[in-house]
């Protein structure tokens, strides 16, 4: 690396800023160029210092993490890693609003106490920063317009009756860095009478999957829930893999959740796609979205070999094009589309559910 990555730390706690600085400065490829104690000060520091990445707190005085993210992404687009100390529903909601406004990813703040845990947190934080600092972010105009988008909460949808395994369409969506916002956009675009079961495998830091589900529910007319072992797929229902657990299926279609200690990435997109393809074959549609690495490429190949359909997100709309590109290079992608076109393809490919109107 020719020049150290320049990091700005934004947190209202002086102790936390000092801890993060100490952790980062142990790596010669990183340098902390500044600190800020609130969002308004952060805007000034970003303009002055032009950092390669910002670690950004959620709750701060003067200007919270959401508005700070909106302003940074509107005027000085910079990779942002959200750091939160709480997994409360309130803080999780703010965190996902920050991701929706242009922040790239989220992690829990390192906690004092256990030295081994602190060292693991340091390694994970540095690895994440080095990945995200190289992402080319784009301007988000929402912060300039300052429009508060009123999101009407849809009425609850009664779950449709379950069907025997292998007799109805299943959509498997896999995503990693930059994925939550795109997954939410896709789910929000599917109609209430959607004629497929939908599975989501999103790489996200441990402890955040339940909050992500709550956040995605605010814009979708489809019921969305965390998958539970033993339940069966239902048409028109979205099931999300819990963090750190792989979602597979028994031959009768019941969900099985497992922990594979040898896998570096859990939940695994490959494992879920392969399991679904084995049972639902040509009824399976695979959608692979933004993310680093190759997870999902082999799963998309399994879907294609089973006669199913495969879609990858296009490079222009990806935060990181790694996962879609791996599947495209493998020759197992039938359509490369922007998110809005993915919605159209999923609707056009799958008829409304039984008993639903067109």
mmCIF file of C-alpha atoms in Angstrom:
data_model
loop_
_atom_site.group_PDB
_atom_site.id
_atom_site.type_symbol
_atom_site.label_atom_id
_atom_site.label_comp_id
_atom_site.label_asym_id
_atom_site.label_seq_id
_atom_site.Cartn_x
_atom_site.Cartn_y
_atom_site.Cartn_z
ATOM 1 C CA UNK A 1 0.000 0.000 0.000
ATOM 2 C CA UNK A 2 1.669 3.237 -1.175
ATOM 3 C CA UNK A 3 -0.001 5.556 1.330
ATOM 4 C CA UNK A 4 -1.712 4.732 4.636
ATOM 5 C CA UNK A 5 -5.492 4.918 4.588
ATOM 6 C CA UNK A 6 -6.667 8.111 6.290
ATOM 7 C CA UNK A 7 -9.383 7.545 8.896
ATOM 8 C CA UNK A 8 -11.689 10.026 10.666
ATOM 9 C CA UNK A 9 -13.195 8.829 13.959
ATOM 10 C CA UNK A 10 -16.586 10.311 14.902
ATOM 11 C CA UNK A 11 -17.945 9.475 18.363
ATOM 12 C CA UNK A 12 -19.257 11.542 21.254
ATOM 13 C CA UNK A 13 -17.270 9.436 23.745
ATOM 14 C CA UNK A 14 -13.660 10.543 24.211
ATOM 15 C CA UNK A 15 -12.868 7.119 25.681
ATOM 16 C CA UNK A 16 -14.247 5.328 22.612
ATOM 17 C CA UNK A 17 -12.402 7.649 20.240
ATOM 18 C CA UNK A 18 -9.175 6.933 22.089
ATOM 19 C CA UNK A 19 -9.795 3.181 22.037
ATOM 20 C CA UNK A 20 -10.532 3.128 18.288
ATOM 21 C CA UNK A 21 -7.497 5.309 17.562
ATOM 22 C CA UNK A 22 -5.244 3.004 19.589
ATOM 23 C CA UNK A 23 -6.575 -0.062 17.767
ATOM 24 C CA UNK A 24 -6.182 1.425 14.300
ATOM 25 C CA UNK A 25 -2.771 2.958 14.806
ATOM 26 C CA UNK A 26 -1.298 -0.473 15.514
ATOM 27 C CA UNK A 27 -1.545 -1.085 11.765
ATOM 28 C CA UNK A 28 1.012 0.808 9.651
ATOM 29 C CA UNK A 29 -1.401 0.841 6.699
ATOM 30 C CA UNK A 30 -3.846 3.041 8.618
ATOM 31 C CA UNK A 31 -3.511 6.529 10.032
ATOM 32 C CA UNK A 32 -6.091 8.443 12.081
ATOM 33 C CA UNK A 33 -6.147 11.971 10.640
ATOM 34 C CA UNK A 34 -8.765 13.409 12.962
ATOM 35 C CA UNK A 35 -11.612 13.008 15.413
ATOM 36 C CA UNK A 36 -15.025 14.598 15.910
ATOM 37 C CA UNK A 37 -17.379 14.496 18.896
ATOM 38 C CA UNK A 38 -20.652 15.144 17.053
ATOM 39 C CA UNK A 39 -22.138 15.179 13.591
ATOM 40 C CA UNK A 40 -21.760 18.883 12.913
ATOM 41 C CA UNK A 41 -18.079 18.792 13.836
ATOM 42 C CA UNK A 42 -17.742 15.707 11.617
ATOM 43 C CA UNK A 43 -18.969 17.664 8.576
ATOM 44 C CA UNK A 44 -16.277 20.283 9.172
ATOM 45 C CA UNK A 45 -13.543 17.659 9.624
ATOM 46 C CA UNK A 46 -14.577 15.760 6.486
ATOM 47 C CA UNK A 47 -14.346 18.924 4.393
ATOM 48 C CA UNK A 48 -10.966 19.829 5.899
ATOM 49 C CA UNK A 49 -9.306 16.416 5.975
ATOM 50 C CA UNK A 50 -10.881 14.468 3.079
ATOM 51 C CA UNK A 51 -10.449 11.092 4.838
ATOM 52 C CA UNK A 52 -10.551 7.745 3.026
ATOM 53 C CA UNK A 53 -13.086 6.394 5.535
ATOM 54 C CA UNK A 54 -15.176 7.581 8.479
ATOM 55 C CA UNK A 55 -16.115 5.485 11.501
ATOM 56 C CA UNK A 56 -19.420 6.998 12.578
ATOM 57 C CA UNK A 57 -21.350 6.734 15.841
ATOM 58 C CA UNK A 58 -25.141 6.325 15.884
ATOM 59 C CA UNK A 59 -26.257 8.462 18.824
ATOM 60 C CA UNK A 60 -24.568 11.867 19.090
ATOM 61 C CA UNK A 61 -25.498 15.359 20.285
ATOM 62 C CA UNK A 62 -26.114 18.265 17.885
ATOM 63 C CA UNK A 63 -26.568 15.979 14.842
ATOM 64 C CA UNK A 64 -27.254 12.231 14.979
ATOM 65 C CA UNK A 65 -25.798 9.524 12.762
ATOM 66 C CA UNK A 66 -28.633 9.575 10.224
ATOM 67 C CA UNK A 67 -28.470 13.285 9.405
ATOM 68 C CA UNK A 68 -24.672 13.228 9.511
ATOM 69 C CA UNK A 69 -24.623 10.386 6.983
ATOM 70 C CA UNK A 70 -27.091 12.202 4.728
ATOM 71 C CA UNK A 71 -25.050 15.413 4.779
ATOM 72 C CA UNK A 72 -21.724 13.666 4.193
ATOM 73 C CA UNK A 73 -23.075 11.603 1.317
ATOM 74 C CA UNK A 74 -24.753 14.662 -0.222
ATOM 75 C CA UNK A 75 -21.770 17.011 -0.122
ATOM 76 C CA UNK A 76 -18.578 15.029 0.568
ATOM 77 C CA UNK A 77 -19.274 11.381 -0.407
ATOM 78 C CA UNK A 78 -16.971 9.215 1.726
ATOM 79 C CA UNK A 79 -17.061 5.535 2.768
ATOM 80 C CA UNK A 80 -18.761 5.287 6.167
ATOM 81 C CA UNK A 81 -18.568 2.401 8.632
ATOM 82 C CA UNK A 82 -21.280 2.644 11.292
ATOM 83 C CA UNK A 83 -20.196 1.656 14.810
ATOM 84 C CA UNK A 84 -22.923 1.113 17.386
ATOM 85 C CA UNK A 85 -22.672 0.197 21.060
ATOM 86 C CA UNK A 86 -26.275 -0.952 21.358
ATOM 87 C CA UNK A 87 -28.459 -3.540 19.662
ATOM 88 C CA UNK A 88 -31.645 -1.951 20.984
ATOM 89 C CA UNK A 89 -34.507 -1.597 18.536
ATOM 90 C CA UNK A 90 -34.089 2.192 18.514
ATOM 91 C CA UNK A 91 -30.383 2.092 17.712
ATOM 92 C CA UNK A 92 -30.810 -0.666 15.139
ATOM 93 C CA UNK A 93 -33.484 1.403 13.391
ATOM 94 C CA UNK A 94 -31.135 4.394 13.217
ATOM 95 C CA UNK A 95 -28.328 2.148 12.000
ATOM 96 C CA UNK A 96 -30.335 0.879 9.033
ATOM 97 C CA UNK A 97 -31.505 4.395 8.217
ATOM 98 C CA UNK A 98 -27.798 5.275 8.008
ATOM 99 C CA UNK A 99 -27.204 2.348 5.637
ATOM 100 C CA UNK A 100 -30.180 3.487 3.578
ATOM 101 C CA UNK A 101 -28.636 6.971 3.402
ATOM 102 C CA UNK A 102 -25.337 5.722 2.010
ATOM 103 C CA UNK A 103 -23.266 4.218 4.845
ATOM 104 C CA UNK A 104 -21.588 1.016 3.667
ATOM 105 C CA UNK A 105 -21.644 -1.354 6.633
ATOM 106 C CA UNK A 106 -22.145 -1.702 10.387
ATOM 107 C CA UNK A 107 -20.234 -3.250 13.281
ATOM 108 C CA UNK A 108 -20.591 -3.310 17.043
ATOM 109 C CA UNK A 109 -18.188 -1.073 18.891
ATOM 110 C CA UNK A 110 -15.275 -2.816 20.602
ATOM 111 C CA UNK A 111 -15.919 -3.402 24.311
ATOM 112 C CA UNK A 112 -13.384 -3.094 27.102
ATOM 113 C CA UNK A 113 -12.769 -6.027 29.407
ATOM 114 C CA UNK A 114 -11.829 -9.255 27.684
ATOM 115 C CA UNK A 115 -8.414 -8.798 26.046
ATOM 116 C CA UNK A 116 -8.927 -11.727 23.669
ATOM 117 C CA UNK A 117 -12.287 -10.346 22.530
ATOM 118 C CA UNK A 118 -10.761 -6.908 22.142
ATOM 119 C CA UNK A 119 -8.011 -8.296 19.912
ATOM 120 C CA UNK A 120 -10.573 -10.130 17.757
ATOM 121 C CA UNK A 121 -12.559 -6.910 17.482
ATOM 122 C CA UNK A 122 -9.414 -5.000 16.460
ATOM 123 C CA UNK A 123 -8.598 -7.492 13.702
ATOM 124 C CA UNK A 124 -12.179 -7.486 12.411
ATOM 125 C CA UNK A 125 -12.380 -3.678 12.492
ATOM 126 C CA UNK A 126 -9.124 -3.203 10.593
ATOM 127 C CA UNK A 127 -10.094 -5.810 8.001
ATOM 128 C CA UNK A 128 -13.447 -4.112 7.455
ATOM 129 C CA UNK A 129 -11.916 -0.647 7.183
ATOM 130 C CA UNK A 130 -9.364 -1.775 4.592
ATOM 131 C CA UNK A 131 -12.150 -3.275 2.504
ATOM 132 C CA UNK A 132 -14.570 -0.357 2.684
ATOM 133 C CA UNK A 133 -12.025 2.441 2.284
ATOM 134 C CA UNK A 134 -11.436 1.328 -1.309
ATOM 135 C CA UNK A 135 -15.119 1.468 -2.269
ATOM 136 C CA UNK A 136 -16.068 4.232 -4.693
ATOM 137 C CA UNK A 137 -19.135 5.814 -3.128
ATOM 138 C CA UNK A 138 -21.618 8.001 -4.966
ATOM 139 C CA UNK A 139 -23.470 11.190 -4.077
ATOM 140 C CA UNK A 140 -26.862 10.748 -2.389
ATOM 141 C CA UNK A 141 -29.051 13.758 -3.133
ATOM 142 C CA UNK A 142 -31.525 13.041 -0.338
ATOM 143 C CA UNK A 143 -29.407 15.012 2.110
ATOM 144 C CA UNK A 144 -29.534 18.074 -0.119
ATOM 145 C CA UNK A 145 -33.279 17.941 -0.579
ATOM 146 C CA UNK A 146 -33.821 17.196 3.124
ATOM 147 C CA UNK A 147 -37.093 15.532 2.292
ATOM 148 C CA UNK A 148 -38.525 13.306 4.974
ATOM 149 C CA UNK A 149 -39.989 10.402 3.060
ATOM 150 C CA UNK A 150 -43.180 9.426 4.826
ATOM 151 C CA UNK A 151 -43.281 5.668 4.778
ATOM 152 C CA UNK A 152 -46.803 4.370 5.250
ATOM 153 C CA UNK A 153 -46.707 1.174 7.248
ATOM 154 C CA UNK A 154 -48.718 -1.395 5.256
ATOM 155 C CA UNK A 155 -51.464 -3.410 6.918
ATOM 156 C CA UNK A 156 -50.482 -6.917 7.953
ATOM 157 C CA UNK A 157 -50.872 -9.525 5.244
ATOM 158 C CA UNK A 158 -52.366 -12.869 6.151
ATOM 159 C CA UNK A 159 -49.850 -15.585 5.273
ATOM 160 C CA UNK A 160 -50.956 -17.777 2.369
ATOM 161 C CA UNK A 161 -51.409 -21.502 2.872
ATOM 162 C CA UNK A 162 -48.253 -23.585 2.610
ATOM 163 C CA UNK A 163 -47.841 -25.966 -0.321
ATOM 164 C CA UNK A 164 -45.977 -29.263 -0.654
ATOM 165 C CA UNK A 165 -42.262 -28.865 -1.285
ATOM 166 C CA UNK A 166 -41.093 -28.475 -4.862
ATOM 167 C CA UNK A 167 -44.480 -27.384 -6.274
ATOM 168 C CA UNK A 168 -44.185 -23.587 -6.251
ATOM 169 C CA UNK A 169 -41.568 -20.962 -7.142
ATOM 170 C CA UNK A 170 -38.831 -19.962 -4.688
ATOM 171 C CA UNK A 171 -36.643 -16.864 -5.000
ATOM 172 C CA UNK A 172 -33.284 -16.855 -3.202
ATOM 173 C CA UNK A 173 -31.642 -13.442 -2.779
ATOM 174 C CA UNK A 174 -27.997 -13.305 -1.663
ATOM 175 C CA UNK A 175 -26.175 -10.119 -0.678
ATOM 176 C CA UNK A 176 -23.246 -8.767 1.325
ATOM 177 C CA UNK A 177 -21.676 -5.294 1.645
ATOM 178 C CA UNK A 178 -24.124 -2.663 0.433
ATOM 179 C CA UNK A 179 -26.878 -5.257 0.294
ATOM 180 C CA UNK A 180 -29.468 -4.256 2.940
ATOM 181 C CA UNK A 181 -30.587 -1.144 1.046
ATOM 182 C CA UNK A 182 -30.875 -3.042 -2.263
ATOM 183 C CA UNK A 183 -32.631 -6.025 -0.674
ATOM 184 C CA UNK A 184 -35.128 -3.663 0.942
ATOM 185 C CA UNK A 185 -35.699 -1.927 -2.406
ATOM 186 C CA UNK A 186 -36.390 -5.238 -4.129
ATOM 187 C CA UNK A 187 -38.730 -6.525 -1.423
ATOM 188 C CA UNK A 188 -40.584 -3.196 -1.368
ATOM 189 C CA UNK A 189 -41.226 -3.564 -5.097
ATOM 190 C CA UNK A 190 -42.889 -6.993 -4.881
ATOM 191 C CA UNK A 191 -46.702 -7.026 -4.743
ATOM 192 C CA UNK A 192 -48.830 -8.435 -1.917
ATOM 193 C CA UNK A 193 -50.013 -11.280 -4.155
ATOM 194 C CA UNK A 194 -46.502 -12.335 -5.156
ATOM 195 C CA UNK A 195 -46.569 -15.962 -6.216
ATOM 196 C CA UNK A 196 -43.284 -17.220 -4.758
ATOM 197 C CA UNK A 197 -41.645 -17.860 -1.432
ATOM 198 C CA UNK A 198 -38.676 -15.523 -0.950
ATOM 199 C CA UNK A 199 -35.482 -16.333 0.945
ATOM 200 C CA UNK A 200 -32.871 -13.726 1.864
ATOM 201 C CA UNK A 201 -29.276 -14.529 2.820
ATOM 202 C CA UNK A 202 -27.550 -11.290 3.824
ATOM 203 C CA UNK A 203 -24.015 -11.172 5.239
ATOM 204 C CA UNK A 204 -24.219 -8.871 8.248
ATOM 205 C CA UNK A 205 -22.480 -8.455 11.589
ATOM 206 C CA UNK A 206 -23.712 -10.705 14.369
ATOM 207 C CA UNK A 207 -26.717 -9.353 16.224
ATOM 208 C CA UNK A 208 -28.120 -7.236 13.389
ATOM 209 C CA UNK A 209 -30.310 -9.624 11.391
ATOM 210 C CA UNK A 210 -33.416 -9.220 13.593
ATOM 211 C CA UNK A 211 -33.176 -5.428 13.380
ATOM 212 C CA UNK A 212 -32.703 -5.645 9.629
ATOM 213 C CA UNK A 213 -35.947 -7.617 9.365
ATOM 214 C CA UNK A 214 -37.826 -4.951 11.363
ATOM 215 C CA UNK A 215 -36.396 -2.239 9.124
ATOM 216 C CA UNK A 216 -37.293 -4.083 5.906
ATOM 217 C CA UNK A 217 -40.875 -4.537 7.098
ATOM 218 C CA UNK A 218 -41.436 -0.777 7.042
ATOM 219 C CA UNK A 219 -41.543 -0.704 3.242
ATOM 220 C CA UNK A 220 -42.798 -4.120 2.205
ATOM 221 C CA UNK A 221 -46.352 -5.355 1.832
ATOM 222 C CA UNK A 222 -45.057 -8.908 2.126
ATOM 223 C CA UNK A 223 -44.626 -10.431 5.596
ATOM 224 C CA UNK A 224 -40.917 -10.683 6.477
ATOM 225 C CA UNK A 225 -39.496 -12.736 9.352
ATOM 226 C CA UNK A 226 -36.363 -14.486 10.523
ATOM 227 C CA UNK A 227 -36.330 -18.133 9.484
ATOM 228 C CA UNK A 228 -36.916 -20.711 12.214
ATOM 229 C CA UNK A 229 -35.860 -24.328 12.205
ATOM 230 C CA UNK A 230 -38.645 -26.716 11.286
ATOM 231 C CA UNK A 231 -40.964 -24.304 9.493
ATOM 232 C CA UNK A 232 -41.915 -24.686 5.844
ATOM 233 C CA UNK A 233 -41.870 -22.190 3.008
ATOM 234 C CA UNK A 234 -45.002 -20.217 2.222
ATOM 235 C CA UNK A 235 -45.925 -18.406 -0.951
ATOM 236 C CA UNK A 236 -45.814 -14.643 -0.517
ATOM 237 C CA UNK A 237 -43.691 -14.772 2.640
ATOM 238 C CA UNK A 238 -40.072 -13.604 3.016
ATOM 239 C CA UNK A 239 -37.734 -15.577 5.284
ATOM 240 C CA UNK A 240 -34.350 -14.145 6.271
ATOM 241 C CA UNK A 241 -31.441 -16.317 7.374
ATOM 242 C CA UNK A 242 -30.387 -15.516 10.975
ATOM 243 C CA UNK A 243 -26.844 -14.207 11.296
ATOM 244 C CA UNK A 244 -24.108 -16.835 11.702
ATOM 245 C CA UNK A 245 -26.483 -19.682 10.750
ATOM 246 C CA UNK A 246 -26.780 -21.447 7.404
ATOM 247 C CA UNK A 247 -30.296 -22.018 6.071
ATOM 248 C CA UNK A 248 -30.864 -25.339 4.303
ATOM 249 C CA UNK A 249 -33.870 -27.576 3.662
ATOM 250 C CA UNK A 250 -34.897 -31.123 4.421
ATOM 251 C CA UNK A 251 -36.381 -33.208 1.591
ATOM 252 C CA UNK A 252 -39.888 -32.411 2.877
ATOM 253 C CA UNK A 253 -39.166 -28.696 2.575
ATOM 254 C CA UNK A 254 -38.708 -27.952 6.285
ATOM 255 C CA UNK A 255 -36.019 -25.424 7.183
ATOM 256 C CA UNK A 256 -32.837 -26.561 8.864
ATOM 257 C CA UNK A 257 -30.502 -24.035 10.526
ATOM 258 C CA UNK A 258 -26.921 -25.078 11.139
ATOM 259 C CA UNK A 259 -23.517 -23.745 12.107
ATOM 260 C CA UNK A 260 -20.632 -24.894 9.904
ATOM 261 C CA UNK A 261 -17.469 -23.990 11.837
ATOM 262 C CA UNK A 262 -15.212 -24.520 8.816
ATOM 263 C CA UNK A 263 -16.971 -21.860 6.739
ATOM 264 C CA UNK A 264 -15.480 -18.376 6.869
ATOM 265 C CA UNK A 265 -18.747 -16.731 5.873
ATOM 266 C CA UNK A 266 -22.037 -17.544 7.566
ATOM 267 C CA UNK A 267 -24.789 -17.522 6.569
ATOM 268 C CA UNK A 268 -23.587 -18.984 3.286
ATOM 269 C CA UNK A 269 -25.405 -17.943 0.122
ATOM 270 C CA UNK A 270 -23.967 -20.939 -1.734
ATOM 271 C CA UNK A 271 -25.314 -23.444 0.766
ATOM 272 C CA UNK A 272 -28.858 -22.035 0.733
ATOM 273 C CA UNK A 273 -29.010 -21.761 -3.057
ATOM 274 C CA UNK A 274 -27.697 -25.303 -3.514
ATOM 275 C CA UNK A 275 -30.180 -26.696 -0.989
ATOM 276 C CA UNK A 276 -33.137 -24.934 -2.607
ATOM 277 C CA UNK A 277 -32.074 -26.015 -6.101
ATOM 278 C CA UNK A 278 -31.994 -29.664 -5.006
ATOM 279 C CA UNK A 279 -35.672 -29.548 -3.970
ATOM 280 C CA UNK A 280 -37.303 -26.852 -6.098
ATOM 281 C CA UNK A 281 -35.170 -27.339 -9.251
ATOM 282 C CA UNK A 282 -36.510 -25.287 -12.189
ATOM 283 C CA UNK A 283 -38.877 -23.437 -9.834
ATOM 284 C CA UNK A 284 -35.869 -21.691 -8.270
ATOM 285 C CA UNK A 285 -34.751 -18.161 -9.097
ATOM 286 C CA UNK A 286 -31.387 -16.966 -7.784
ATOM 287 C CA UNK A 287 -30.583 -13.279 -7.321
ATOM 288 C CA UNK A 288 -27.013 -12.301 -6.425
ATOM 289 C CA UNK A 289 -26.402 -8.754 -5.247
ATOM 290 C CA UNK A 290 -23.503 -6.518 -4.225
ATOM 291 C CA UNK A 291 -20.709 -7.930 -2.075
ATOM 292 C CA UNK A 292 -17.054 -8.925 -1.902
ATOM 293 C CA UNK A 293 -15.801 -12.412 -2.634
ATOM 294 C CA UNK A 294 -17.329 -15.411 -4.385
ATOM 295 C CA UNK A 295 -20.155 -16.538 -2.106
ATOM 296 C CA UNK A 296 -23.171 -17.291 -4.278
ATOM 297 C CA UNK A 297 -21.341 -18.177 -7.488
ATOM 298 C CA UNK A 298 -21.513 -21.930 -6.886
ATOM 299 C CA UNK A 299 -25.090 -21.591 -5.672
ATOM 300 C CA UNK A 300 -26.068 -19.821 -8.875
ATOM 301 C CA UNK A 301 -24.411 -22.628 -10.835
ATOM 302 C CA UNK A 302 -26.489 -25.187 -8.929
ATOM 303 C CA UNK A 303 -29.662 -23.264 -9.764
ATOM 304 C CA UNK A 304 -28.759 -23.089 -13.461
ATOM 305 C CA UNK A 305 -27.939 -26.789 -13.586
ATOM 306 C CA UNK A 306 -31.320 -27.545 -11.994
ATOM 307 C CA UNK A 307 -33.076 -25.550 -14.722
ATOM 308 C CA UNK A 308 -33.737 -22.452 -12.625
ATOM 309 C CA UNK A 309 -33.218 -18.796 -13.517
ATOM 310 C CA UNK A 310 -30.350 -16.563 -12.336
ATOM 311 C CA UNK A 311 -29.997 -12.782 -12.045
ATOM 312 C CA UNK A 312 -26.954 -10.729 -10.970
ATOM 313 C CA UNK A 313 -26.913 -7.069 -9.996
ATOM 314 C CA UNK A 314 -25.133 -4.867 -12.518
ATOM 315 C CA UNK A 315 -21.759 -3.294 -11.754
ATOM 316 C CA UNK A 316 -22.963 0.313 -11.976
ATOM 317 C CA UNK A 317 -25.384 -0.102 -9.063
ATOM 318 C CA UNK A 318 -23.174 -2.347 -6.889
ATOM 319 C CA UNK A 319 -21.253 -1.071 -3.892
ATOM 320 C CA UNK A 320 -18.829 -3.953 -4.503
ATOM 321 C CA UNK A 321 -19.131 -5.968 -7.717
ATOM 322 C CA UNK A 322 -17.219 -8.999 -6.424
ATOM 323 C CA UNK A 323 -19.967 -11.577 -5.866
ATOM 324 C CA UNK A 324 -22.023 -10.805 -8.996
ATOM 325 C CA UNK A 325 -18.844 -10.715 -11.091
ATOM 326 C CA UNK A 326 -17.730 -14.117 -9.775
ATOM 327 C CA UNK A 327 -21.018 -15.663 -10.888
ATOM 328 C CA UNK A 328 -20.931 -13.859 -14.241
ATOM 329 C CA UNK A 329 -17.353 -15.008 -14.877
ATOM 330 C CA UNK A 330 -18.453 -18.573 -14.090
ATOM 331 C CA UNK A 331 -20.986 -18.291 -16.911
ATOM 332 C CA UNK A 332 -24.015 -19.068 -14.761
ATOM 333 C CA UNK A 333 -25.903 -15.739 -14.907
ATOM 334 C CA UNK A 334 -28.755 -15.299 -17.355
ATOM 335 C CA UNK A 335 -29.519 -11.617 -16.692
ATOM 336 C CA UNK A 336 -27.401 -8.736 -15.343
ATOM 337 C CA UNK A 337 -29.739 -6.006 -14.152
ATOM 338 C CA UNK A 338 -30.055 -2.847 -12.066
ATOM 339 C CA UNK A 339 -32.226 -3.221 -8.916
ATOM 340 C CA UNK A 340 -35.357 -1.714 -10.463
ATOM 341 C CA UNK A 341 -35.034 -4.093 -13.401
ATOM 342 C CA UNK A 342 -34.521 -7.025 -11.019
ATOM 343 C CA UNK A 343 -37.911 -6.192 -9.491
ATOM 344 C CA UNK A 344 -39.518 -6.187 -12.927
ATOM 345 C CA UNK A 345 -37.899 -9.507 -13.821
ATOM 346 C CA UNK A 346 -39.069 -11.163 -10.599
ATOM 347 C CA UNK A 347 -42.619 -9.940 -11.102
ATOM 348 C CA UNK A 348 -42.738 -10.864 -14.797
ATOM 349 C CA UNK A 349 -41.278 -14.315 -14.197
ATOM 350 C CA UNK A 350 -43.574 -15.365 -11.352
ATOM 351 C CA UNK A 351 -47.354 -15.290 -11.541
ATOM 352 C CA UNK A 352 -49.498 -14.033 -8.637
ATOM 353 C CA UNK A 353 -50.109 -16.514 -5.834
ATOM 354 C CA UNK A 354 -53.055 -18.907 -5.932
ATOM 355 C CA UNK A 355 -56.216 -17.050 -5.077
ATOM 356 C CA UNK A 356 -54.609 -13.634 -5.676
ATOM 357 C CA UNK A 357 -55.533 -11.099 -8.299
ATOM 358 C CA UNK A 358 -53.237 -10.045 -11.103
#
